[in-house]
Amino acid sequence: TGEPETFVTRLKREESELSEKIEKLEAFVGGNVQFDRLELSEQDNLREQLTYMKEYRGVLARRLAKHVG
């Protein structure tokens, strides 16, 4: 429509994109043969990344709740 994207729209899009990435990483970490072949330190890094991604999504959800109601 050519209208500028609002702050709330950007937050919603960011949360949606992050949720998609979380789903993909969860699937990879949760039983992918290629994941099992990675060095243990890399497996740990990916698990840690997933944890922080989920925490970040929680922050986005709280911010959305505050601005959307």
Short mmCIF file of C-alpha atoms in Angstrom, two decimals:
data_model
loop_
_atom_site.label_atom_id
_atom_site.label_comp_id
_atom_site.label_asym_id
_atom_site.label_seq_id
_atom_site.Cartn_x
_atom_site.Cartn_y
_atom_site.Cartn_z
CA THR A 1 0.00 0.00 0.00
CA GLY A 2 3.00 2.29 0.19
CA GLU A 3 2.25 3.29 3.78
CA PRO A 4 5.20 3.48 6.17
CA GLU A 5 5.66 0.56 8.52
CA THR A 6 4.70 1.34 12.11
CA PHE A 7 6.74 0.52 15.19
CA VAL A 8 4.23 -2.14 16.25
CA THR A 9 4.19 -3.67 12.76
CA ARG A 10 7.98 -3.93 12.84
CA LEU A 11 7.87 -5.59 16.27
CA LYS A 12 5.28 -8.10 15.07
CA ARG A 13 7.32 -8.90 11.98
CA GLU A 14 10.50 -9.29 14.02
CA GLU A 15 8.76 -11.61 16.49
CA SER A 16 7.33 -13.68 13.65
CA GLU A 17 10.66 -14.00 11.86
CA LEU A 18 12.41 -14.89 15.11
CA SER A 19 9.79 -17.55 15.89
CA GLU A 20 10.41 -19.14 12.51
CA LYS A 21 14.16 -19.21 13.13
CA ILE A 22 13.59 -20.71 16.59
CA GLU A 23 11.45 -23.49 15.11
CA LYS A 24 14.13 -24.33 12.57
CA LEU A 25 16.93 -24.32 15.12
CA GLU A 26 14.86 -26.44 17.53
CA ALA A 27 14.32 -28.98 14.76
CA PHE A 28 18.05 -29.01 13.97
CA VAL A 29 19.13 -29.33 17.59
CA GLY A 30 16.43 -31.82 18.49
CA GLY A 31 17.53 -34.81 16.48
CA ASN A 32 19.34 -33.93 13.29
CA VAL A 33 22.17 -36.25 12.29
CA GLN A 34 24.28 -33.30 11.14
CA PHE A 35 23.87 -31.66 14.55
CA ASP A 36 25.07 -34.83 16.23
CA ARG A 37 28.22 -34.75 14.06
CA LEU A 38 29.20 -31.26 15.22
CA GLU A 39 31.87 -30.76 17.84
CA LEU A 40 30.42 -30.69 21.33
CA SER A 41 31.44 -27.07 21.81
CA GLU A 42 29.49 -26.10 18.69
CA GLN A 43 26.47 -28.07 19.88
CA ASP A 44 26.67 -26.18 23.17
CA ASN A 45 26.91 -22.87 21.30
CA LEU A 46 23.81 -23.64 19.27
CA ARG A 47 21.85 -24.67 22.35
CA GLU A 48 22.92 -21.47 24.08
CA GLN A 49 21.94 -19.44 21.01
CA LEU A 50 18.51 -21.08 21.05
CA THR A 51 18.07 -20.17 24.72
CA TYR A 52 18.87 -16.51 24.05
CA MET A 53 16.68 -16.41 20.98
CA LYS A 54 13.75 -17.60 23.10
CA GLU A 55 14.51 -15.01 25.76
CA TYR A 56 14.65 -12.29 23.11
CA ARG A 57 11.31 -13.44 21.71
CA GLY A 58 9.89 -13.10 25.23
CA VAL A 59 11.12 -9.52 25.41
CA LEU A 60 9.52 -8.76 22.04
CA ALA A 61 6.24 -10.29 23.24
CA ARG A 62 6.26 -8.14 26.39
CA ARG A 63 6.97 -5.03 24.35
CA LEU A 64 4.13 -5.88 21.97
CA ALA A 65 1.74 -6.51 24.86
CA LYS A 66 2.60 -3.10 26.28
CA HIS A 67 1.98 -1.29 22.99
CA VAL A 68 -0.93 -3.32 21.68
CA GLY A 69 -2.76 -3.90 24.93
#
